[in-house]
Coordinates of C-alpha atoms and ligand atoms in Angstrom, one line a residue:
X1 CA 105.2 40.0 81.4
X2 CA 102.9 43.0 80.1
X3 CA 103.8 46.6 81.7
X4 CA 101.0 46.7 83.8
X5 CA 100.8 49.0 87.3
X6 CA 98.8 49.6 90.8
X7 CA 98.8 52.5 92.2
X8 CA 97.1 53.1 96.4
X9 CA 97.2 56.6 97.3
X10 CA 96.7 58.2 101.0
X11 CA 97.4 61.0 102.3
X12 CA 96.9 64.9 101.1
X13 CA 95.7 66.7 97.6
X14 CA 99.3 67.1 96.8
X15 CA 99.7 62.8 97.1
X16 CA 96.7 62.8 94.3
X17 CA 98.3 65.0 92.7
X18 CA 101.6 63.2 92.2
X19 CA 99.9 59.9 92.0
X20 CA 98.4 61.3 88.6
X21 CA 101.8 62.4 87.2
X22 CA 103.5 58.8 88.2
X23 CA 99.7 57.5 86.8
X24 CA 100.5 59.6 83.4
X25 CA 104.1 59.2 83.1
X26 CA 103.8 55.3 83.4
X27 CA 101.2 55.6 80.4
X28 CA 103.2 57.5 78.3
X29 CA 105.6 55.1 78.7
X30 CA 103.5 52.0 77.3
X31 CA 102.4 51.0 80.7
X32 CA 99.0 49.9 81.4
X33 CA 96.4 51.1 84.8
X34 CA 94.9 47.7 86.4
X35 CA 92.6 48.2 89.5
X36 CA 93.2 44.5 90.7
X37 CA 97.0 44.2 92.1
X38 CA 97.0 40.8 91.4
X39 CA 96.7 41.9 87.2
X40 CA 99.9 44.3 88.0
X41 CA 103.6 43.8 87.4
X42 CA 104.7 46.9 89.0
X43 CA 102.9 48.1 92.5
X44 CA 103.6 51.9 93.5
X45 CA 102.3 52.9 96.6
X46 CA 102.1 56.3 97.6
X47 CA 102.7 56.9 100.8
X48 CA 101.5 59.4 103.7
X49 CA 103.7 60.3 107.1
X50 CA 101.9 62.8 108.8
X51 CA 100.4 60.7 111.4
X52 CA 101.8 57.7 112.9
X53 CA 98.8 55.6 111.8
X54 CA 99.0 56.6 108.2
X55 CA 102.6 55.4 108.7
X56 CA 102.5 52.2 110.4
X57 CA 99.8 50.8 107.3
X58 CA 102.6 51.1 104.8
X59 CA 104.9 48.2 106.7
X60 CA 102.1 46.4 107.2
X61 CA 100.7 46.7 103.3
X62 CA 104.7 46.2 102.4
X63 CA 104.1 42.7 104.6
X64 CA 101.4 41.7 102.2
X65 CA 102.7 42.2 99.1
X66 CA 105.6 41.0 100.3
X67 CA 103.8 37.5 99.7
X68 CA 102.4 38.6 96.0
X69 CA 106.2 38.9 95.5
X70 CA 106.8 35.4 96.5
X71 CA 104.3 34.5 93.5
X72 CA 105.4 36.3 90.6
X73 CA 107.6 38.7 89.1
X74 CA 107.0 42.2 90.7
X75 CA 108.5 45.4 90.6
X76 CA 107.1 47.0 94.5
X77 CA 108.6 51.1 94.7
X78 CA 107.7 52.9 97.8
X79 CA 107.1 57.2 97.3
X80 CA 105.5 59.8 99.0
X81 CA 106.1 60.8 102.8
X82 CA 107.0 57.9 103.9
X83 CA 109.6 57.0 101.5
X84 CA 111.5 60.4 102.0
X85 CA 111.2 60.0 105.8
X86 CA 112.4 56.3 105.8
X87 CA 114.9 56.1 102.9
X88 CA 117.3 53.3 102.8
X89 CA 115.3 52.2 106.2
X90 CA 112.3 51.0 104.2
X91 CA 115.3 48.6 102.1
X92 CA 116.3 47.5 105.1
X93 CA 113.0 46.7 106.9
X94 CA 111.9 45.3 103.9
X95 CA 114.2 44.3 101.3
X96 CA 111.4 43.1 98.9
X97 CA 110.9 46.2 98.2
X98 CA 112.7 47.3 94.8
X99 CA 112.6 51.2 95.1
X100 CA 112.1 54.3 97.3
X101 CA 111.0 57.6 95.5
X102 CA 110.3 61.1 97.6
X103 CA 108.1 63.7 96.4
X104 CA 110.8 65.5 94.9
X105 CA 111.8 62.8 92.3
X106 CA 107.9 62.1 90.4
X107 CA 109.6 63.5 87.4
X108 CA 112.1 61.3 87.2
X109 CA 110.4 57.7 87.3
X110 CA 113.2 56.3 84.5
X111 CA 115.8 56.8 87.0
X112 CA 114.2 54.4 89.6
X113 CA 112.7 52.0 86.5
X114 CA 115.4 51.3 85.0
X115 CA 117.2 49.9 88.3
X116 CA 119.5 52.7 87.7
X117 CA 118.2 54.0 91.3
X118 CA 117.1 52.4 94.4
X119 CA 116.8 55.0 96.4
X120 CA 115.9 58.6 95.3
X121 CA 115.1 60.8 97.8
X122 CA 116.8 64.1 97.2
X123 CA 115.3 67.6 95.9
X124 CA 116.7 68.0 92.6
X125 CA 116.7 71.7 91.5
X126 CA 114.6 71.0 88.4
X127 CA 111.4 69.5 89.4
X128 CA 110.4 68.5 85.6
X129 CA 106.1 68.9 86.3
X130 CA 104.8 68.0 83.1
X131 CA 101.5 68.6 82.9
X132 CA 99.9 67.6 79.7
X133 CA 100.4 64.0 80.5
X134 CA 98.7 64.2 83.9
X135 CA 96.1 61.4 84.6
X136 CA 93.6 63.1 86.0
X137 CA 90.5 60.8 87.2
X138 CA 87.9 63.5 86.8
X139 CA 86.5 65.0 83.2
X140 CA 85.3 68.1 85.2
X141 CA 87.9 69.1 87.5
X142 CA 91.7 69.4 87.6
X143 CA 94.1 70.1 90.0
X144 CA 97.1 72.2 89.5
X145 CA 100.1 72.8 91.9
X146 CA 101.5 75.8 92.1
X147 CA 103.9 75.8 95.1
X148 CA 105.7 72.5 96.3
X149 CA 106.9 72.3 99.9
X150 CA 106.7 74.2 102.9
X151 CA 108.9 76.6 104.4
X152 CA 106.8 76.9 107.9
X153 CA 108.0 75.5 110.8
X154 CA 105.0 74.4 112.6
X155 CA 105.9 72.2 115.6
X156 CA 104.4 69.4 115.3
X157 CA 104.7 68.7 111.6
X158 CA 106.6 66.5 109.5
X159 CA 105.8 68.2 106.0
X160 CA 109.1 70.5 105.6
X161 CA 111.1 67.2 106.1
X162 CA 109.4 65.1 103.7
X163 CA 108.0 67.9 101.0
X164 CA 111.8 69.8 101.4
X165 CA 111.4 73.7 100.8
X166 CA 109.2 76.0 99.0
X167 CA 109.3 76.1 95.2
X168 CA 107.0 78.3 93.2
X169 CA 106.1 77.5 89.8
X170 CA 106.1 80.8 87.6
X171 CA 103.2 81.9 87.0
X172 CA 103.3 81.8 83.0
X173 CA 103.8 77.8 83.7
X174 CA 100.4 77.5 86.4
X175 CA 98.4 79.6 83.6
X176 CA 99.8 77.2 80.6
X177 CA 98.3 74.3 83.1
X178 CA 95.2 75.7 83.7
X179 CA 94.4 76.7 79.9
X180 CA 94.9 73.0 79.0
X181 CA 93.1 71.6 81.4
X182 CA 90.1 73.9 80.0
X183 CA 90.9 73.3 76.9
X184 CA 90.1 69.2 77.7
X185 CA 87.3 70.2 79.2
X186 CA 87.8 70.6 83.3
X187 CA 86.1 73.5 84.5
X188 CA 86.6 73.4 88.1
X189 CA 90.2 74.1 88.6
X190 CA 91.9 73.6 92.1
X191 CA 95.4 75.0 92.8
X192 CA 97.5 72.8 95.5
X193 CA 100.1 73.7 97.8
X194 CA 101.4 73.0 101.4
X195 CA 100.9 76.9 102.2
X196 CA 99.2 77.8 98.6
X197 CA 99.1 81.3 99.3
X198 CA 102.8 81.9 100.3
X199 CA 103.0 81.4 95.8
X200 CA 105.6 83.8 94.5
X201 CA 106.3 83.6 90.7
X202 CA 110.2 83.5 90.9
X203 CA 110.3 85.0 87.7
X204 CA 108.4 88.4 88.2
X205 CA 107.4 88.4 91.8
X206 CA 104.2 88.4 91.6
X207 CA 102.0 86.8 94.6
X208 CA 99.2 84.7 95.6
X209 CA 96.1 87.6 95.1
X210 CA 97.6 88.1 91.2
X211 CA 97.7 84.2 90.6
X212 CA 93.7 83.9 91.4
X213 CA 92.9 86.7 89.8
X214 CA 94.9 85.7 86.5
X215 CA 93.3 82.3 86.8
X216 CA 89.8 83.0 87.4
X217 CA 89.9 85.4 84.3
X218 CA 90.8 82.4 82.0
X219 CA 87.6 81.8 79.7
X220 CA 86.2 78.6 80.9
X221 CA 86.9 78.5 84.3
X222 CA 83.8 78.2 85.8
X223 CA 85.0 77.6 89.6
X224 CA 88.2 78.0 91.5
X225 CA 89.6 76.6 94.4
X226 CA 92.6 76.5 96.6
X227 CA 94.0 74.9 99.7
X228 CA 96.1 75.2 102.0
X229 CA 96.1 78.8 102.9
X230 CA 98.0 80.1 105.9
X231 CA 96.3 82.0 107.8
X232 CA 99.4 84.3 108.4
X233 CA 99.7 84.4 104.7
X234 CA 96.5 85.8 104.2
X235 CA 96.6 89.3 102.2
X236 CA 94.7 92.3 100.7
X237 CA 95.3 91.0 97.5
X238 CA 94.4 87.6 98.1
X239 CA 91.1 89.1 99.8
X240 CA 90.0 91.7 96.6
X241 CA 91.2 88.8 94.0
X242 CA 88.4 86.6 95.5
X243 CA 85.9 89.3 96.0
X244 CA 86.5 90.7 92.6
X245 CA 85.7 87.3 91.1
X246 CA 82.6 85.2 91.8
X247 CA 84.1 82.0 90.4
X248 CA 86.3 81.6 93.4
X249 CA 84.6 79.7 95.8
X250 CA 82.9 81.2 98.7
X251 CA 84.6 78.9 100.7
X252 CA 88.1 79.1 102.6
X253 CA 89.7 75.9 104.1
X254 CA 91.9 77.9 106.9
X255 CA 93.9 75.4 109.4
X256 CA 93.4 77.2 112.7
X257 CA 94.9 74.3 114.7
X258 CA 93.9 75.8 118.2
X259 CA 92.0 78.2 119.6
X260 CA 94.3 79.3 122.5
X261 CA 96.8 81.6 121.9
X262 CA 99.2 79.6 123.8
X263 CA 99.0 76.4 122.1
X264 CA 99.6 78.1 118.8
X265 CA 102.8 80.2 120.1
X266 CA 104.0 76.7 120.9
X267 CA 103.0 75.2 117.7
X268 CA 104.8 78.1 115.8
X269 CA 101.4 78.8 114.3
X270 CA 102.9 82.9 114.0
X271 CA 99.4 84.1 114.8
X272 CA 97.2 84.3 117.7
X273 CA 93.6 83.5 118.2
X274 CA 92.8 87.4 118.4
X275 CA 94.7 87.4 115.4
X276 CA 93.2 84.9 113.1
X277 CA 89.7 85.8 114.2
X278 CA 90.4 89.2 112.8
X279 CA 91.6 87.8 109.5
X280 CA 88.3 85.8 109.4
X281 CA 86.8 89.1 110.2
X282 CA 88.7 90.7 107.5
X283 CA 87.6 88.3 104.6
X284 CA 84.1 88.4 105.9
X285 CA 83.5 91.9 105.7
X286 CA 84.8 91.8 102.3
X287 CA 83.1 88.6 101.0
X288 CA 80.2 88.2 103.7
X289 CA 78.6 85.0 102.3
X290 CA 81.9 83.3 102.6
X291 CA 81.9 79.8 104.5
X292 CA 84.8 78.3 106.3
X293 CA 86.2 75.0 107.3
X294 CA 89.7 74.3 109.5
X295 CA 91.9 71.7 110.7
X296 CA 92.2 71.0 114.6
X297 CA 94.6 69.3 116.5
X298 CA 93.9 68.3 119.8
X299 CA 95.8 66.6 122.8
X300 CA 98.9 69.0 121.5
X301 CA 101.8 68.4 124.7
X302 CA 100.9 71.2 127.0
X303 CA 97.3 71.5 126.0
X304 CA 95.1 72.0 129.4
X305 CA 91.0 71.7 129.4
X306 CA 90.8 75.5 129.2
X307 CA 92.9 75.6 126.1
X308 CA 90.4 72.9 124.9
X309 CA 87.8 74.9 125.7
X310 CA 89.2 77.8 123.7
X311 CA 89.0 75.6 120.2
X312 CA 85.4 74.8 120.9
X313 CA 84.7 78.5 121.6
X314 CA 86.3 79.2 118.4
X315 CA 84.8 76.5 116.3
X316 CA 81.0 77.8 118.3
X317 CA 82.0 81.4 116.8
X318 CA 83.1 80.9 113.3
X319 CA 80.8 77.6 112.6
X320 CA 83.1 76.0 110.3
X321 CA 80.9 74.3 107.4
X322 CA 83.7 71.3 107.7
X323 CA 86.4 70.6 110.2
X324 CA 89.0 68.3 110.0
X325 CA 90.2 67.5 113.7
X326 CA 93.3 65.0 114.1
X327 CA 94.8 63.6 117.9
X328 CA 98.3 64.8 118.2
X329 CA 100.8 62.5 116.8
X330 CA 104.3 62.6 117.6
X331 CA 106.5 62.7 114.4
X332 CA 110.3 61.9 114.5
X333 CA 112.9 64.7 114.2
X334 CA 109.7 67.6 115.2
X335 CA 110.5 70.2 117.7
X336 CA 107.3 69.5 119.4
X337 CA 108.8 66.4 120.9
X338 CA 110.4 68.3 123.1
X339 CA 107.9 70.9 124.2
X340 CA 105.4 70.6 127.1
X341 CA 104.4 67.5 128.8
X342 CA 102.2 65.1 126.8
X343 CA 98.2 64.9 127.0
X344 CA 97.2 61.6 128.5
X345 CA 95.9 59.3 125.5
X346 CA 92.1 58.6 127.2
X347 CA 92.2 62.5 127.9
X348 CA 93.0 63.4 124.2
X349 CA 90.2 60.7 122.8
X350 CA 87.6 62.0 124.9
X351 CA 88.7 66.0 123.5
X352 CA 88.0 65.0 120.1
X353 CA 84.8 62.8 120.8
X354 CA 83.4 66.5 122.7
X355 CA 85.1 68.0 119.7
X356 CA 83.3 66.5 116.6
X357 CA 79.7 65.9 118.7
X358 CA 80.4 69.8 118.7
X359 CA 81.1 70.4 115.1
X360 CA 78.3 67.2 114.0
X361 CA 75.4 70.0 115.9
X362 CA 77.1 73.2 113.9
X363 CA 77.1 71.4 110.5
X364 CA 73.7 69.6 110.8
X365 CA 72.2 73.4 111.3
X366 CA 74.1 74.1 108.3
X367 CA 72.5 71.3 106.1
X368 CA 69.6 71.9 107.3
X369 CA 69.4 75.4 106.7
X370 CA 69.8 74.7 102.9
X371 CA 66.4 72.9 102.8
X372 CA 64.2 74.9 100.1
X373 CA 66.9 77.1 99.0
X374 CA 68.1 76.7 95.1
X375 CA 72.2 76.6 95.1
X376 CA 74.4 76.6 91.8
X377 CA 75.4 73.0 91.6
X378 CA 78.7 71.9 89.3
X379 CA 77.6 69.0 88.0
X380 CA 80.3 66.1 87.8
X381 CA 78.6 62.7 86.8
X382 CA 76.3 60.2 87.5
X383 CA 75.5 59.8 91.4
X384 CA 77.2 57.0 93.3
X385 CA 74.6 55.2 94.6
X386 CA 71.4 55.9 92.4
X387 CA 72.7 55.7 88.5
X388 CA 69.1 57.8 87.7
X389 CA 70.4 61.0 89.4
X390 CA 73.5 63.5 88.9
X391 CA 75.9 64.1 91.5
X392 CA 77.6 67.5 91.3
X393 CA 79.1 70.0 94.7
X394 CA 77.9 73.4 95.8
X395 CA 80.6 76.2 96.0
X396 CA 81.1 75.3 99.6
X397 CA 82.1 71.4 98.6
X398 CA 78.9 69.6 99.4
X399 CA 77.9 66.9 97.5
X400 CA 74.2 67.3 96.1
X401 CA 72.3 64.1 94.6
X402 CA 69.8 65.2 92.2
X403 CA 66.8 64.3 90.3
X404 CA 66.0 66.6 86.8
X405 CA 67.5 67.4 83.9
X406 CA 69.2 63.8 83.5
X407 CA 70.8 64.9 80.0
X408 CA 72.4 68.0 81.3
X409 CA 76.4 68.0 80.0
X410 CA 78.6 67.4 82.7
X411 CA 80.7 70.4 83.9
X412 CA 77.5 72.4 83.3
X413 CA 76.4 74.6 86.6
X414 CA 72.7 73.9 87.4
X415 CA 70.1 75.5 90.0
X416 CA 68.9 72.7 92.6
X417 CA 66.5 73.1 94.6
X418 CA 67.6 71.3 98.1
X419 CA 65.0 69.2 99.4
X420 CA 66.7 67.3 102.1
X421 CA 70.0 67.2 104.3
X422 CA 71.2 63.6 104.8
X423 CA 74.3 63.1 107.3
X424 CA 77.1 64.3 105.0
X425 CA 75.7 65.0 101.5
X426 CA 72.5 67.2 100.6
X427 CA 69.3 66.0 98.0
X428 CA 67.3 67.8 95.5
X429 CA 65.5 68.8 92.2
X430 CA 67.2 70.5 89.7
X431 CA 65.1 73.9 88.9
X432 CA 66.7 75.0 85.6
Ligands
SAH1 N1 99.8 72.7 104.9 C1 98.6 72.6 105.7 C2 98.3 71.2 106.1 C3 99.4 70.3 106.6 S1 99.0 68.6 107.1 C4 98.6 73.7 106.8 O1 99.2 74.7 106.7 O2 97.9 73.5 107.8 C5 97.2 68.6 107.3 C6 96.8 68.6 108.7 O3 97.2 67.5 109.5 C7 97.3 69.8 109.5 O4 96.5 71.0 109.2 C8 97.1 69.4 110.9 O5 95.9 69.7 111.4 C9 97.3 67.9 110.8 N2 98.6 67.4 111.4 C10 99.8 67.7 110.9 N3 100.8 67.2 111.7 C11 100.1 66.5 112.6 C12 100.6 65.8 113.8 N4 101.8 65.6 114.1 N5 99.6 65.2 114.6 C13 98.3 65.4 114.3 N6 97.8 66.1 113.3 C14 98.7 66.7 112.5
F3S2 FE1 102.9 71.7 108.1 FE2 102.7 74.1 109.2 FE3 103.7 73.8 106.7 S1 101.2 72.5 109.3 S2 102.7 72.0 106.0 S3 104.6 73.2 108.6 S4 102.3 75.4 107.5

């Protein structure tokens, strides 16, 4: 049968990420990409364990493919979260299933390929990243990681089981990256990491503010992002490399999780409300266009209405451009299972319905508030839904559909002149 594979992805940045080095690897080893998984003689699914719903869809994908199997010769391997979280368990549960590959092992597909290894789930201390065979699915933009792993302990979180500890790339490697994805062409360049800005170069030391600035200076890179950052990670350096450059986005994901002080002492956040609003206090003085977007969890055990109440106050004050809010969900082996009584399930539901009608009133006055104004548009390619007008993003990651300058060169930044504000994505003229 022809070498033929299916890749489904969920989960983080750090998931695409790896899915574009198994994606790459598997090409440079004669295999073909099929979007159909009937056409495909090997099925990889990438898996994602931070939530329990994200994990219970892998058993029940397992269960249909588990039928394709019955069919036809098929190779089925399990990675990501899920796989290092389950190991052998996943064999067991369902023995259709031919291999189990953790995040720690994406370099070393042959092992699992060959048969050689059915379950690989351990950190080895060479990672083997190589980056020039990549898949990337965008001719624009290119994502780079710089830190794997997460050595945090946040309560609730399952990410220093399944990612293991931190690594740092050195930063000689990141820049080698980043030059060749310019030199194909990507201009927007994204560096990826659990806690990005925790990145020490292991060879010289050097941290996070060093690494943006070193990148943004690279001819051709016309914008540069990051996420995660940790909010208790946040530093001068980091601060003056992004005002010192403008093609660092004006726009900082920062995970606050909670607005009360206590729900963050018992989520081993290390930093208080007071705290993290003067951080966002900090970076505003310095950078004071700069727009900001968080991740929320709500119905945390413990968590009382006025605790609640302090998230919205905090969402009200810093009027995040995006948030990201998630129910608590218990993960196995967390310290959090253990710590404060848990919310009621109708009570949590109804906390994150108040939540997002909360956030929905914040970011429609922010989409409207771009009506008439001209932004600097990246533009990345035909748009979705109307093949006559470009899609591109605006430094703070909103999609723009335009009309204008139809043979402009992908990559290229464009002035658009926004003329409405739909429910997620923004529509205009481009101006020049
Ligand atoms: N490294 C990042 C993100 C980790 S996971 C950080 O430092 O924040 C992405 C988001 O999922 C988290 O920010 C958190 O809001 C959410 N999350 C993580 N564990 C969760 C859990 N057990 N229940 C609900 N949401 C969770
Ligand atoms: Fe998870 Fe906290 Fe790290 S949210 S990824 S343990 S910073």
């Amino acid at each position: 049968m022809s070498k033929t594979f299916f890749i489904e992805t969920w989960g983080c940045q750090m998931n695409d990420l790896d899915s574009q080095r198994l994606s790459g690897g598997l090409k440079l080893r004669g295999w073909s990409r099929v979007d159909d998984e009937r056409q495909a003689s090997l099925i990889l699914l990438n898996t994602c364990s931070i939530r329990e719903k994200a994990e219970s869809k892998v058993f029940s994908r397992l269960g249909q493919l588990r039928e394709l199997k019955a069919e036809r010769q098929l190779q089925i391997g399990v990675c990501g979260c899920v796989a290092q979280q389950e190991g052998e368990r996943i064999l067991n549960r369902a023995p259709w299933v031919d291999f189990v590959m953790g995040p720690g092992n994406v370099g070393y597909l042959d092992d699992v390929l060959s048969g050689g290894r059915t379950i690989a789930i351990d950190f080895p201390e060479d990672r083997r990243y190589d980056y020039l065979t990549v898949d990337r699915p965008s001719v624009t933009k290119a994502q780079v990681t710089i830190i794997e792993g997460c050595n945090k302990n946040c309560t609730f979180c399952i990410v220093p089981t399944t990612r293991g500890r931190e690594v740092s790339r050195t930063f000689d490697d990141v820049l080698a990256e980043v030059r060749a994805a310019v030199d194909s062409g990507r201009v927007e360049i994204e560096l990826l990491g659990q806690t990005v800005n925790a990145y020490r170069c292991p060879m010289s030391g050097r941290d996070f503010g060093a690494l943006l600035s070193a990148v943004a200076e690279i001819e051709g890179v016309r914008r540069l992002r990051f996420m995660t950052s940790h909010p208790a990670e946040v530093n001068e350096s980091m601060i003056a490399a992004m005002r010192d450059h403008s093609n660092i986005s004006r726009y900082l994901h920062l995970p606050v999780q909670s607005g009360s002080s206590k729900v963050l002492r018992r989520m081993k956040r290390l930093y208080t409300r007071e705290k993290y609003l003067e951080t966002i206090q900090r970076i505003r003085e310095a950078i004071p266009e700069i727009h900001f977007s968080t991740d929320i969890i709500v119905g945390f055990p413990g968590e009382t209405e006025d605790d609640f109440q302090q998230s919205l106050s905090l969402i009200e004050e810093i009027r995040y451009g995006s948030l990201f809010a998630f129910k608590y969900s218990p993960r196995p082996g967390t310290p959090a299972l253990k710590i404060g009584l848990p919310v009621d399930e109708p009570i949590a539901t109804e906390r994150l319905t108040r939540l997002f009608a909360l956030h929905e009133r914040i970011k429609r006055e922010r989409l409207e508030s771009y009506r008439g104004k001209v932004l600097p548009v990246l533009v990345e390619g035909p748009s979705k839904h109307d093949p006559a007008m470009l899609s591109g993003r605006t430094d703070d990651n909103w999609v723009v559909n335009f009309t204008g300058h139809p043979a402009t060169p992908l990559g290229s930044m464009l002035g658009v002149r926004i003329d409405d504000a739909l429910h997620h994505t923004l529509r205009g003229e481009a101006v020049a």
